[in-house]
Amino acid sequence: MILITWYRIVVKKVAQYMADVLEDSRDKVQENLLANGVDLITYITRFQWDMAKYPIKQSLKNISEIISKQVTQIDNDLKARASAYNNLKGNLQNLERKNAGSLLTRSLADIVKKEDFVLDSEYLITLLVVVPKTNYADWQKTYETLAEMVVPRSTNLLFEDQDSGLFSVTLFRKAIDDFRHKAREQKFIVRDFQYNEEEMKADKEEMTRLSTDKKKQFGPLVRWLKVNFSEAFIAWIHIKALRVFVESVLRYGLPVNFQAMLLQPNKKNMKKLREVLYDLYKHLDSSAAAIIDSAVDIPGLNLSQQEYYPYVYYKIDCNLLDFK
């Protein structure tokens, strides 16, 4: 039971990761979750054992090992590919966050220009100050007097977002600490920023590189996920079929004389279907009949926490995504 659950977990992991990779196109996930080129219900209802992949002349143990190795490989490959893509995606998102958000935290590299600053001066420096929009008038009235040695009429509004504006102001270097302190008292926040053209260029190039790499990896990754979802799902259904066969032989013995079938009742008809199946097959397994009739534990069977019927029954849950 644990092994069967593991197969479904791997199938679900591939499906869920495809949803994660498609991001804003999650509505297209379901159309990519196919098995042998058809939707999952169609594949199950038309299921035929794949003789080429899983030769029936081999022992049940060998067939099980072939399937297990195949799904293990898919699981390992998924972990490696997901790790590489997630690292790339995470690094890109970190850079994008730096270029978004409020003026208090975002990168200023794409906002400011070289001509906004006094550069290479021994005595003067240009600071960048975030001022709430409601305090613009106070800033214009007071910035020259927040500290000594502020250059008169040196402020300029460089950029605005929804809440604040970014102003430049030029002063003597030795007045920085005093200006910063007085500005904070007036709710003007001085940003820690030094204009460095090379660093800003490197950041932009890194974002371009990461964005390009993500686009290059996206297509091949989606194709890999589609192919290996199909492979993992097919393997899972073959394991289900294998389990039905083994359980039927264990229950009813040899020679093999049973028929496997797929039933998909409406939820409201589930109870009625159980009753009909029970009446048809209760003669096959008296212990199952006793459990259902008396709802008590049979010593040695340990079935009180499981679904157990006089016929072999396994559920196939094709709901593989956590979102609707």
PDB file of C-alpha atoms in Angstrom:
ATOM      1  CA  MET A   1       0.000   0.000   0.000  1.00  0.00           C
ATOM      2  CA  ILE A   2       2.820   2.399   0.876  1.00  0.00           C
ATOM      3  CA  LEU A   3       4.580   1.687  -2.443  1.00  0.00           C
ATOM      4  CA  ILE A   4       1.386   2.264  -4.445  1.00  0.00           C
ATOM      5  CA  THR A   5       0.905   5.577  -2.645  1.00  0.00           C
ATOM      6  CA  TRP A   6       4.482   6.558  -3.538  1.00  0.00           C
ATOM      7  CA  TYR A   7       3.760   6.091  -7.261  1.00  0.00           C
ATOM      8  CA  ARG A   8       0.809   8.454  -7.037  1.00  0.00           C
ATOM      9  CA  ILE A   9       2.893  10.946  -5.053  1.00  0.00           C
ATOM     10  CA  VAL A  10       5.467  11.071  -7.850  1.00  0.00           C
ATOM     11  CA  VAL A  11       2.739  11.520 -10.483  1.00  0.00           C
ATOM     12  CA  LYS A  12       1.208  14.303  -8.401  1.00  0.00           C
ATOM     13  CA  LYS A  13       4.596  15.987  -7.883  1.00  0.00           C
ATOM     14  CA  VAL A  14       5.178  16.157 -11.635  1.00  0.00           C
ATOM     15  CA  ALA A  15       1.654  17.548 -12.201  1.00  0.00           C
ATOM     16  CA  GLN A  16       1.975  20.104  -9.428  1.00  0.00           C
ATOM     17  CA  TYR A  17       5.384  21.247 -10.591  1.00  0.00           C
ATOM     18  CA  MET A  18       4.032  21.749 -14.100  1.00  0.00           C
ATOM     19  CA  ALA A  19       1.435  24.069 -12.559  1.00  0.00           C
ATOM     20  CA  ASP A  20       4.189  25.923 -10.707  1.00  0.00           C
ATOM     21  CA  VAL A  21       6.257  26.335 -13.870  1.00  0.00           C
ATOM     22  CA  LEU A  22       3.315  27.560 -15.962  1.00  0.00           C
ATOM     23  CA  GLU A  23       2.641  30.215 -13.271  1.00  0.00           C
ATOM     24  CA  ASP A  24       0.025  32.596 -14.754  1.00  0.00           C
ATOM     25  CA  SER A  25      -1.066  30.011 -17.348  1.00  0.00           C
ATOM     26  CA  ARG A  26      -2.321  27.475 -14.801  1.00  0.00           C
ATOM     27  CA  ASP A  27      -5.601  27.245 -16.662  1.00  0.00           C
ATOM     28  CA  LYS A  28      -3.639  25.351 -19.343  1.00  0.00           C
ATOM     29  CA  VAL A  29      -2.229  22.762 -16.948  1.00  0.00           C
ATOM     30  CA  GLN A  30      -5.014  20.224 -17.360  1.00  0.00           C
ATOM     31  CA  GLU A  31      -4.656  20.125 -21.141  1.00  0.00           C
ATOM     32  CA  ASN A  32      -0.991  19.196 -20.682  1.00  0.00           C
ATOM     33  CA  LEU A  33      -1.676  16.346 -18.248  1.00  0.00           C
ATOM     34  CA  LEU A  34      -2.070  13.569 -20.792  1.00  0.00           C
ATOM     35  CA  ALA A  35      -1.192   9.877 -20.901  1.00  0.00           C
ATOM     36  CA  ASN A  36      -0.155   8.508 -24.287  1.00  0.00           C
ATOM     37  CA  GLY A  37      -1.599  11.649 -25.864  1.00  0.00           C
ATOM     38  CA  VAL A  38      -5.114  11.321 -24.410  1.00  0.00           C
ATOM     39  CA  ASP A  39      -6.802  12.633 -21.271  1.00  0.00           C
ATOM     40  CA  LEU A  40      -6.425  10.546 -18.136  1.00  0.00           C
ATOM     41  CA  ILE A  41      -9.961   9.170 -17.963  1.00  0.00           C
ATOM     42  CA  THR A  42      -9.802   8.092 -21.600  1.00  0.00           C
ATOM     43  CA  TYR A  43      -6.468   6.352 -21.012  1.00  0.00           C
ATOM     44  CA  ILE A  44      -7.810   4.470 -17.994  1.00  0.00           C
ATOM     45  CA  THR A  45     -11.053   3.407 -19.653  1.00  0.00           C
ATOM     46  CA  ARG A  46      -9.157   2.160 -22.711  1.00  0.00           C
ATOM     47  CA  PHE A  47      -6.292   0.701 -20.727  1.00  0.00           C
ATOM     48  CA  GLN A  48      -4.296  -2.108 -22.284  1.00  0.00           C
ATOM     49  CA  TRP A  49      -1.166  -3.626 -20.832  1.00  0.00           C
ATOM     50  CA  ASP A  50       1.954  -2.278 -22.583  1.00  0.00           C
ATOM     51  CA  MET A  51       3.749  -5.438 -23.690  1.00  0.00           C
ATOM     52  CA  ALA A  52       6.755  -3.538 -25.062  1.00  0.00           C
ATOM     53  CA  LYS A  53       7.522  -1.702 -21.835  1.00  0.00           C
ATOM     54  CA  TYR A  54       6.530  -4.416 -19.411  1.00  0.00           C
ATOM     55  CA  PRO A  55       6.853  -7.873 -21.026  1.00  0.00           C
ATOM     56  CA  ILE A  56       4.441 -10.290 -19.385  1.00  0.00           C
ATOM     57  CA  LYS A  57       6.841 -13.200 -19.953  1.00  0.00           C
ATOM     58  CA  GLN A  58       8.962 -11.778 -17.149  1.00  0.00           C
ATOM     59  CA  SER A  59       8.193 -12.519 -13.526  1.00  0.00           C
ATOM     60  CA  LEU A  60       5.900 -10.245 -11.521  1.00  0.00           C
ATOM     61  CA  LYS A  61       8.897  -9.223  -9.415  1.00  0.00           C
ATOM     62  CA  ASN A  62      10.892  -8.169 -12.487  1.00  0.00           C
ATOM     63  CA  ILE A  63       7.974  -6.218 -13.921  1.00  0.00           C
ATOM     64  CA  SER A  64       7.493  -4.451 -10.597  1.00  0.00           C
ATOM     65  CA  GLU A  65      11.212  -3.607 -10.435  1.00  0.00           C
ATOM     66  CA  ILE A  66      11.185  -2.236 -14.004  1.00  0.00           C
ATOM     67  CA  ILE A  67       8.303   0.075 -13.137  1.00  0.00           C
ATOM     68  CA  SER A  68       9.865   1.068  -9.819  1.00  0.00           C
ATOM     69  CA  LYS A  69      13.211   1.965 -11.430  1.00  0.00           C
ATOM     70  CA  GLN A  70      11.459   3.990 -14.111  1.00  0.00           C
ATOM     71  CA  VAL A  71       9.451   6.047 -11.620  1.00  0.00           C
ATOM     72  CA  THR A  72      12.455   6.449  -9.297  1.00  0.00           C
ATOM     73  CA  GLN A  73      14.440   7.883 -12.214  1.00  0.00           C
ATOM     74  CA  ILE A  74      11.630  10.315 -13.013  1.00  0.00           C
ATOM     75  CA  ASP A  75      11.473  11.368  -9.367  1.00  0.00           C
ATOM     76  CA  ASN A  76      15.250  11.931  -9.187  1.00  0.00           C
ATOM     77  CA  ASP A  77      15.314  13.835 -12.487  1.00  0.00           C
ATOM     78  CA  LEU A  78      12.415  16.006 -11.331  1.00  0.00           C
ATOM     79  CA  LYS A  79      14.271  16.943  -8.140  1.00  0.00           C
ATOM     80  CA  ALA A  80      17.400  17.916 -10.087  1.00  0.00           C
ATOM     81  CA  ARG A  81      15.550  19.890 -12.774  1.00  0.00           C
ATOM     82  CA  ALA A  82      13.275  21.599 -10.257  1.00  0.00           C
ATOM     83  CA  SER A  83      16.226  22.590  -8.082  1.00  0.00           C
ATOM     84  CA  ALA A  84      18.095  24.170 -11.022  1.00  0.00           C
ATOM     85  CA  TYR A  85      15.030  25.991 -12.354  1.00  0.00           C
ATOM     86  CA  ASN A  86      13.895  27.157  -8.913  1.00  0.00           C
ATOM     87  CA  ASN A  87      17.341  28.598  -8.164  1.00  0.00           C
ATOM     88  CA  LEU A  88      17.293  30.503 -11.438  1.00  0.00           C
ATOM     89  CA  LYS A  89      13.734  31.677 -10.860  1.00  0.00           C
ATOM     90  CA  GLY A  90      14.496  32.673  -7.251  1.00  0.00           C
ATOM     91  CA  ASN A  91      17.549  34.717  -8.232  1.00  0.00           C
ATOM     92  CA  LEU A  92      15.537  36.514 -10.898  1.00  0.00           C
ATOM     93  CA  GLN A  93      12.677  37.214  -8.469  1.00  0.00           C
ATOM     94  CA  ASN A  94      15.118  38.641  -5.926  1.00  0.00           C
ATOM     95  CA  LEU A  95      16.444  41.083  -8.510  1.00  0.00           C
ATOM     96  CA  GLU A  96      12.908  41.946  -9.646  1.00  0.00           C
ATOM     97  CA  ARG A  97      11.914  42.682  -6.034  1.00  0.00           C
ATOM     98  CA  LYS A  98      14.813  45.106  -5.791  1.00  0.00           C
ATOM     99  CA  ASN A  99      13.341  46.981  -8.745  1.00  0.00           C
ATOM    100  CA  ALA A 100       9.833  47.035  -7.339  1.00  0.00           C
ATOM    101  CA  GLY A 101       8.190  47.977  -4.076  1.00  0.00           C
ATOM    102  CA  SER A 102       8.324  51.307  -2.290  1.00  0.00           C
ATOM    103  CA  LEU A 103      11.022  53.929  -2.650  1.00  0.00           C
ATOM    104  CA  LEU A 104      12.200  53.037   0.845  1.00  0.00           C
ATOM    105  CA  THR A 105      13.451  49.605  -0.248  1.00  0.00           C
ATOM    106  CA  ARG A 106      13.575  49.294  -4.040  1.00  0.00           C
ATOM    107  CA  SER A 107      16.683  49.575  -6.157  1.00  0.00           C
ATOM    108  CA  LEU A 108      17.259  53.064  -7.466  1.00  0.00           C
ATOM    109  CA  ALA A 109      19.543  52.017 -10.323  1.00  0.00           C
ATOM    110  CA  ASP A 110      16.813  52.332 -12.980  1.00  0.00           C
ATOM    111  CA  ILE A 111      15.581  55.663 -11.591  1.00  0.00           C
ATOM    112  CA  VAL A 112      18.604  57.920 -11.146  1.00  0.00           C
ATOM    113  CA  LYS A 113      20.984  59.281 -13.775  1.00  0.00           C
ATOM    114  CA  LYS A 114      24.561  60.410 -13.669  1.00  0.00           C
ATOM    115  CA  GLU A 115      23.590  64.056 -14.081  1.00  0.00           C
ATOM    116  CA  ASP A 116      21.504  63.885 -10.861  1.00  0.00           C
ATOM    117  CA  PHE A 117      24.688  63.711  -8.769  1.00  0.00           C
ATOM    118  CA  VAL A 118      27.709  65.778  -7.870  1.00  0.00           C
ATOM    119  CA  LEU A 119      30.467  63.242  -8.467  1.00  0.00           C
ATOM    120  CA  ASP A 120      34.218  63.152  -7.750  1.00  0.00           C
ATOM    121  CA  SER A 121      34.036  66.111  -5.382  1.00  0.00           C
ATOM    122  CA  GLU A 122      36.271  66.184  -2.318  1.00  0.00           C
ATOM    123  CA  TYR A 123      33.801  68.247  -0.309  1.00  0.00           C
ATOM    124  CA  LEU A 124      30.313  67.909  -1.796  1.00  0.00           C
ATOM    125  CA  ILE A 125      27.969  64.899  -1.967  1.00  0.00           C
ATOM    126  CA  THR A 126      24.459  64.325  -3.326  1.00  0.00           C
ATOM    127  CA  LEU A 127      22.022  62.437  -1.117  1.00  0.00           C
ATOM    128  CA  LEU A 128      18.724  60.821  -2.092  1.00  0.00           C
ATOM    129  CA  VAL A 129      15.787  61.407   0.239  1.00  0.00           C
ATOM    130  CA  VAL A 130      12.366  59.704   0.304  1.00  0.00           C
ATOM    131  CA  VAL A 131       9.649  62.228   1.165  1.00  0.00           C
ATOM    132  CA  PRO A 132       5.963  61.333   1.722  1.00  0.00           C
ATOM    133  CA  LYS A 133       3.740  63.128  -0.776  1.00  0.00           C
ATOM    134  CA  THR A 134       1.872  64.814   2.034  1.00  0.00           C
ATOM    135  CA  ASN A 135       5.149  66.382   3.208  1.00  0.00           C
ATOM    136  CA  TYR A 136       6.379  67.862  -0.086  1.00  0.00           C
ATOM    137  CA  ALA A 137       5.705  71.436   1.049  1.00  0.00           C
ATOM    138  CA  ASP A 138       7.532  70.880   4.357  1.00  0.00           C
ATOM    139  CA  TRP A 139      10.518  69.456   2.499  1.00  0.00           C
ATOM    140  CA  GLN A 140      10.803  72.459   0.213  1.00  0.00           C
ATOM    141  CA  LYS A 141      10.582  74.838   3.190  1.00  0.00           C
ATOM    142  CA  THR A 142      13.023  73.073   5.489  1.00  0.00           C
ATOM    143  CA  TYR A 143      15.611  71.002   3.590  1.00  0.00           C
ATOM    144  CA  GLU A 144      18.125  73.883   3.375  1.00  0.00           C
ATOM    145  CA  THR A 145      18.031  74.332   7.163  1.00  0.00           C
ATOM    146  CA  LEU A 146      18.116  70.689   8.296  1.00  0.00           C
ATOM    147  CA  ALA A 147      21.888  70.992   8.654  1.00  0.00           C
ATOM    148  CA  GLU A 148      24.639  73.473   8.011  1.00  0.00           C
ATOM    149  CA  MET A 149      26.307  73.570   4.622  1.00  0.00           C
ATOM    150  CA  VAL A 150      23.327  72.418   2.521  1.00  0.00           C
ATOM    151  CA  VAL A 151      23.613  73.842  -0.981  1.00  0.00           C
ATOM    152  CA  PRO A 152      20.682  76.228  -1.545  1.00  0.00           C
ATOM    153  CA  ARG A 153      18.161  75.304  -4.231  1.00  0.00           C
ATOM    154  CA  SER A 154      19.913  71.976  -4.793  1.00  0.00           C
ATOM    155  CA  THR A 155      16.875  69.694  -4.454  1.00  0.00           C
ATOM    156  CA  ASN A 156      15.141  68.051  -7.402  1.00  0.00           C
ATOM    157  CA  LEU A 157      12.253  65.605  -7.590  1.00  0.00           C
ATOM    158  CA  LEU A 158      13.613  62.582  -9.458  1.00  0.00           C
ATOM    159  CA  PHE A 159      10.814  60.023  -9.194  1.00  0.00           C
ATOM    160  CA  GLU A 160       7.408  59.413  -7.608  1.00  0.00           C
ATOM    161  CA  ASP A 161       5.481  56.304  -6.649  1.00  0.00           C
ATOM    162  CA  GLN A 162       2.011  56.082  -5.161  1.00  0.00           C
ATOM    163  CA  ASP A 163       3.034  57.293  -1.705  1.00  0.00           C
ATOM    164  CA  SER A 164       6.345  59.133  -1.889  1.00  0.00           C
ATOM    165  CA  GLY A 165       8.795  61.080  -3.967  1.00  0.00           C
ATOM    166  CA  LEU A 166      12.552  60.704  -4.349  1.00  0.00           C
ATOM    167  CA  PHE A 167      14.414  63.997  -3.989  1.00  0.00           C
ATOM    168  CA  SER A 168      18.077  64.756  -4.466  1.00  0.00           C
ATOM    169  CA  VAL A 169      19.888  67.258  -2.276  1.00  0.00           C
ATOM    170  CA  THR A 170      23.539  68.361  -2.262  1.00  0.00           C
ATOM    171  CA  LEU A 171      25.534  69.275   0.846  1.00  0.00           C
ATOM    172  CA  PHE A 172      29.019  69.176   2.292  1.00  0.00           C
ATOM    173  CA  ARG A 173      30.212  65.702   3.293  1.00  0.00           C
ATOM    174  CA  LYS A 174      30.881  66.638   6.911  1.00  0.00           C
ATOM    175  CA  ALA A 175      27.187  67.560   7.374  1.00  0.00           C
ATOM    176  CA  ILE A 176      25.847  64.138   6.335  1.00  0.00           C
ATOM    177  CA  ASP A 177      25.220  62.689   9.801  1.00  0.00           C
ATOM    178  CA  ASP A 178      23.549  65.836  11.108  1.00  0.00           C
ATOM    179  CA  PHE A 179      21.383  66.124   7.994  1.00  0.00           C
ATOM    180  CA  ARG A 180      20.356  62.468   8.147  1.00  0.00           C
ATOM    181  CA  HIS A 181      19.346  62.771  11.807  1.00  0.00           C
ATOM    182  CA  LYS A 182      17.336  65.979  11.355  1.00  0.00           C
ATOM    183  CA  ALA A 183      15.681  64.648   8.220  1.00  0.00           C
ATOM    184  CA  ARG A 184      14.490  61.521  10.039  1.00  0.00           C
ATOM    185  CA  GLU A 185      12.857  63.704  12.706  1.00  0.00           C
ATOM    186  CA  GLN A 186      10.823  65.338   9.922  1.00  0.00           C
ATOM    187  CA  LYS A 187       9.887  61.923   8.425  1.00  0.00           C
ATOM    188  CA  PHE A 188      12.288  62.378   5.506  1.00  0.00           C
ATOM    189  CA  ILE A 189      14.302  59.187   4.967  1.00  0.00           C
ATOM    190  CA  VAL A 190      17.797  59.382   3.491  1.00  0.00           C
ATOM    191  CA  ARG A 191      18.545  56.340   1.323  1.00  0.00           C
ATOM    192  CA  ASP A 192      21.948  54.640   1.536  1.00  0.00           C
ATOM    193  CA  PHE A 193      23.016  54.982  -2.069  1.00  0.00           C
ATOM    194  CA  GLN A 194      26.228  55.665  -3.924  1.00  0.00           C
ATOM    195  CA  TYR A 195      26.193  56.188  -7.649  1.00  0.00           C
ATOM    196  CA  ASN A 196      28.359  53.496  -9.241  1.00  0.00           C
ATOM    197  CA  GLU A 197      27.851  53.123 -12.955  1.00  0.00           C
ATOM    198  CA  GLU A 198      29.691  49.809 -13.220  1.00  0.00           C
ATOM    199  CA  GLU A 199      27.704  48.148 -10.420  1.00  0.00           C
ATOM    200  CA  MET A 200      24.409  49.406 -11.846  1.00  0.00           C
ATOM    201  CA  LYS A 201      25.328  48.129 -15.291  1.00  0.00           C
ATOM    202  CA  ALA A 202      26.306  44.742 -13.831  1.00  0.00           C
ATOM    203  CA  ASP A 203      22.941  44.452 -12.040  1.00  0.00           C
ATOM    204  CA  LYS A 204      21.034  45.202 -15.246  1.00  0.00           C
ATOM    205  CA  GLU A 205      23.118  42.704 -17.206  1.00  0.00           C
ATOM    206  CA  GLU A 206      22.553  40.052 -14.536  1.00  0.00           C
ATOM    207  CA  MET A 207      18.789  40.540 -14.697  1.00  0.00           C
ATOM    208  CA  THR A 208      18.853  40.318 -18.488  1.00  0.00           C
ATOM    209  CA  ARG A 209      20.950  37.150 -18.313  1.00  0.00           C
ATOM    210  CA  LEU A 210      18.687  35.482 -15.752  1.00  0.00           C
ATOM    211  CA  SER A 211      15.541  36.434 -17.673  1.00  0.00           C
ATOM    212  CA  THR A 212      17.030  35.045 -20.898  1.00  0.00           C
ATOM    213  CA  ASP A 213      18.134  31.816 -19.182  1.00  0.00           C
ATOM    214  CA  LYS A 214      14.686  31.330 -17.675  1.00  0.00           C
ATOM    215  CA  LYS A 215      13.036  31.695 -21.093  1.00  0.00           C
ATOM    216  CA  LYS A 216      15.514  29.246 -22.610  1.00  0.00           C
ATOM    217  CA  GLN A 217      14.854  26.637 -19.917  1.00  0.00           C
ATOM    218  CA  PHE A 218      11.075  27.099 -19.806  1.00  0.00           C
ATOM    219  CA  GLY A 219      10.185  25.334 -23.067  1.00  0.00           C
ATOM    220  CA  PRO A 220      12.410  22.248 -22.617  1.00  0.00           C
ATOM    221  CA  LEU A 221      11.302  21.930 -18.983  1.00  0.00           C
ATOM    222  CA  VAL A 222       7.597  21.989 -19.862  1.00  0.00           C
ATOM    223  CA  ARG A 223       8.195  19.394 -22.586  1.00  0.00           C
ATOM    224  CA  TRP A 224      10.078  17.187 -20.117  1.00  0.00           C
ATOM    225  CA  LEU A 225       7.249  17.515 -17.587  1.00  0.00           C
ATOM    226  CA  LYS A 226       4.612  16.576 -20.186  1.00  0.00           C
ATOM    227  CA  VAL A 227       6.531  13.499 -21.351  1.00  0.00           C
ATOM    228  CA  ASN A 228       7.419  12.293 -17.877  1.00  0.00           C
ATOM    229  CA  PHE A 229       4.004  12.982 -16.415  1.00  0.00           C
ATOM    230  CA  SER A 230       2.660  10.644 -19.076  1.00  0.00           C
ATOM    231  CA  GLU A 231       5.335   8.045 -18.284  1.00  0.00           C
ATOM    232  CA  ALA A 232       4.780   8.249 -14.529  1.00  0.00           C
ATOM    233  CA  PHE A 233       0.983   8.085 -14.852  1.00  0.00           C
ATOM    234  CA  ILE A 234       1.155   5.080 -17.183  1.00  0.00           C
ATOM    235  CA  ALA A 235       3.540   3.334 -14.777  1.00  0.00           C
ATOM    236  CA  TRP A 236       1.184   4.051 -11.865  1.00  0.00           C
ATOM    237  CA  ILE A 237      -1.826   2.571 -13.679  1.00  0.00           C
ATOM    238  CA  HIS A 238       0.203  -0.511 -14.638  1.00  0.00           C
ATOM    239  CA  ILE A 239       1.130  -0.971 -10.975  1.00  0.00           C
ATOM    240  CA  LYS A 240      -2.566  -0.670 -10.111  1.00  0.00           C
ATOM    241  CA  ALA A 241      -3.391  -3.353 -12.676  1.00  0.00           C
ATOM    242  CA  LEU A 242      -0.567  -5.522 -11.369  1.00  0.00           C
ATOM    243  CA  ARG A 243      -1.886  -5.180  -7.853  1.00  0.00           C
ATOM    244  CA  VAL A 244      -5.410  -6.133  -8.899  1.00  0.00           C
ATOM    245  CA  PHE A 245      -4.018  -9.274 -10.530  1.00  0.00           C
ATOM    246  CA  VAL A 246      -1.850 -10.263  -7.547  1.00  0.00           C
ATOM    247  CA  GLU A 247      -4.572  -9.580  -4.981  1.00  0.00           C
ATOM    248  CA  SER A 248      -7.130 -11.544  -7.005  1.00  0.00           C
ATOM    249  CA  VAL A 249      -4.817 -14.562  -7.212  1.00  0.00           C
ATOM    250  CA  LEU A 250      -4.057 -14.346  -3.483  1.00  0.00           C
ATOM    251  CA  ARG A 251      -7.732 -14.153  -2.619  1.00  0.00           C
ATOM    252  CA  TYR A 252      -9.278 -16.605  -5.061  1.00  0.00           C
ATOM    253  CA  GLY A 253      -6.356 -18.848  -5.991  1.00  0.00           C
ATOM    254  CA  LEU A 254      -5.430 -20.563  -9.245  1.00  0.00           C
ATOM    255  CA  PRO A 255      -6.305 -21.087 -12.028  1.00  0.00           C
ATOM    256  CA  VAL A 256      -6.857 -17.407 -12.779  1.00  0.00           C
ATOM    257  CA  ASN A 257     -10.561 -16.841 -13.232  1.00  0.00           C
ATOM    258  CA  PHE A 258     -11.619 -13.253 -12.646  1.00  0.00           C
ATOM    259  CA  GLN A 259     -12.584 -10.114 -14.571  1.00  0.00           C
ATOM    260  CA  ALA A 260     -11.183  -6.651 -13.779  1.00  0.00           C
ATOM    261  CA  MET A 261     -13.302  -3.645 -14.674  1.00  0.00           C
ATOM    262  CA  LEU A 262     -13.437   0.097 -14.126  1.00  0.00           C
ATOM    263  CA  LEU A 263     -16.494   1.716 -12.549  1.00  0.00           C
ATOM    264  CA  GLN A 264     -17.053   5.465 -12.288  1.00  0.00           C
ATOM    265  CA  PRO A 265     -20.326   6.056 -10.410  1.00  0.00           C
ATOM    266  CA  ASN A 266     -21.773   9.429  -9.543  1.00  0.00           C
ATOM    267  CA  LYS A 267     -21.145  10.349  -5.944  1.00  0.00           C
ATOM    268  CA  LYS A 268     -24.836  10.092  -5.086  1.00  0.00           C
ATOM    269  CA  ASN A 269     -24.938   6.530  -6.482  1.00  0.00           C
ATOM    270  CA  MET A 270     -21.905   5.262  -4.594  1.00  0.00           C
ATOM    271  CA  LYS A 271     -23.842   3.706  -1.737  1.00  0.00           C
ATOM    272  CA  LYS A 272     -26.253   1.962  -4.094  1.00  0.00           C
ATOM    273  CA  LEU A 273     -23.364   0.572  -6.158  1.00  0.00           C
ATOM    274  CA  ARG A 274     -21.722  -0.823  -3.027  1.00  0.00           C
ATOM    275  CA  GLU A 275     -24.933  -2.566  -2.057  1.00  0.00           C
ATOM    276  CA  VAL A 276     -25.354  -4.143  -5.499  1.00  0.00           C
ATOM    277  CA  LEU A 277     -21.725  -5.315  -5.632  1.00  0.00           C
ATOM    278  CA  TYR A 278     -21.982  -6.711  -2.129  1.00  0.00           C
ATOM    279  CA  ASP A 279     -25.088  -8.739  -2.978  1.00  0.00           C
ATOM    280  CA  LEU A 280     -23.411 -10.068  -6.140  1.00  0.00           C
ATOM    281  CA  TYR A 281     -20.093 -11.122  -4.588  1.00  0.00           C
ATOM    282  CA  LYS A 282     -20.588 -11.677  -0.873  1.00  0.00           C
ATOM    283  CA  HIS A 283     -20.360 -15.436  -1.439  1.00  0.00           C
ATOM    284  CA  LEU A 284     -16.723 -15.047  -2.534  1.00  0.00           C
ATOM    285  CA  ASP A 285     -15.383 -13.919   0.830  1.00  0.00           C
ATOM    286  CA  SER A 286     -17.204 -14.723   4.022  1.00  0.00           C
ATOM    287  CA  SER A 287     -14.760 -12.700   6.173  1.00  0.00           C
ATOM    288  CA  ALA A 288     -15.512  -9.547   4.184  1.00  0.00           C
ATOM    289  CA  ALA A 289     -19.223 -10.239   4.493  1.00  0.00           C
ATOM    290  CA  ALA A 290     -18.857 -10.610   8.248  1.00  0.00           C
ATOM    291  CA  ILE A 291     -17.013  -7.291   8.523  1.00  0.00           C
ATOM    292  CA  ILE A 292     -19.646  -5.449   6.538  1.00  0.00           C
ATOM    293  CA  ASP A 293     -22.592  -7.127   8.286  1.00  0.00           C
ATOM    294  CA  SER A 294     -21.367  -6.814  11.863  1.00  0.00           C
ATOM    295  CA  ALA A 295     -18.941  -3.864  11.621  1.00  0.00           C
ATOM    296  CA  VAL A 296     -16.608  -5.625  14.070  1.00  0.00           C
ATOM    297  CA  ASP A 297     -12.965  -6.614  13.859  1.00  0.00           C
ATOM    298  CA  ILE A 298     -12.047 -10.126  12.754  1.00  0.00           C
ATOM    299  CA  PRO A 299      -9.055 -11.347  14.827  1.00  0.00           C
ATOM    300  CA  GLY A 300      -5.891 -11.476  12.745  1.00  0.00           C
ATOM    301  CA  LEU A 301      -7.265  -9.529   9.779  1.00  0.00           C
ATOM    302  CA  ASN A 302      -6.594  -6.009  11.103  1.00  0.00           C
ATOM    303  CA  LEU A 303      -8.968  -4.482   8.561  1.00  0.00           C
ATOM    304  CA  SER A 304     -10.937  -2.104  10.739  1.00  0.00           C
ATOM    305  CA  GLN A 305      -9.147   0.984   9.327  1.00  0.00           C
ATOM    306  CA  GLN A 306      -9.281  -0.082   5.655  1.00  0.00           C
ATOM    307  CA  GLU A 307     -11.915  -0.473   2.961  1.00  0.00           C
ATOM    308  CA  TYR A 308     -12.383  -4.213   2.536  1.00  0.00           C
ATOM    309  CA  TYR A 309     -14.997  -5.923   0.391  1.00  0.00           C
ATOM    310  CA  PRO A 310     -15.680  -9.459  -0.836  1.00  0.00           C
ATOM    311  CA  TYR A 311     -14.335  -8.348  -4.228  1.00  0.00           C
ATOM    312  CA  VAL A 312     -10.935  -6.811  -4.947  1.00  0.00           C
ATOM    313  CA  TYR A 313     -11.249  -3.033  -4.969  1.00  0.00           C
ATOM    314  CA  TYR A 314      -8.721  -0.238  -5.540  1.00  0.00           C
ATOM    315  CA  LYS A 315      -9.432   3.430  -5.962  1.00  0.00           C
ATOM    316  CA  ILE A 316      -7.874   5.536  -8.746  1.00  0.00           C
ATOM    317  CA  ASP A 317      -7.874   9.217  -7.788  1.00  0.00           C
ATOM    318  CA  CYS A 318      -7.041  11.390 -10.810  1.00  0.00           C
ATOM    319  CA  ASN A 319      -7.330  14.648  -8.877  1.00  0.00           C
ATOM    320  CA  LEU A 320      -3.614  15.448  -9.017  1.00  0.00           C
ATOM    321  CA  LEU A 321      -3.622  19.216  -8.480  1.00  0.00           C
ATOM    322  CA  ASP A 322      -4.076  21.072  -5.203  1.00  0.00           C
ATOM    323  CA  PHE A 323      -5.856  24.014  -6.799  1.00  0.00           C
ATOM    324  CA  LYS A 324      -9.129  24.144  -8.679  1.00  0.00           C
TER     325      LYS A 324
END
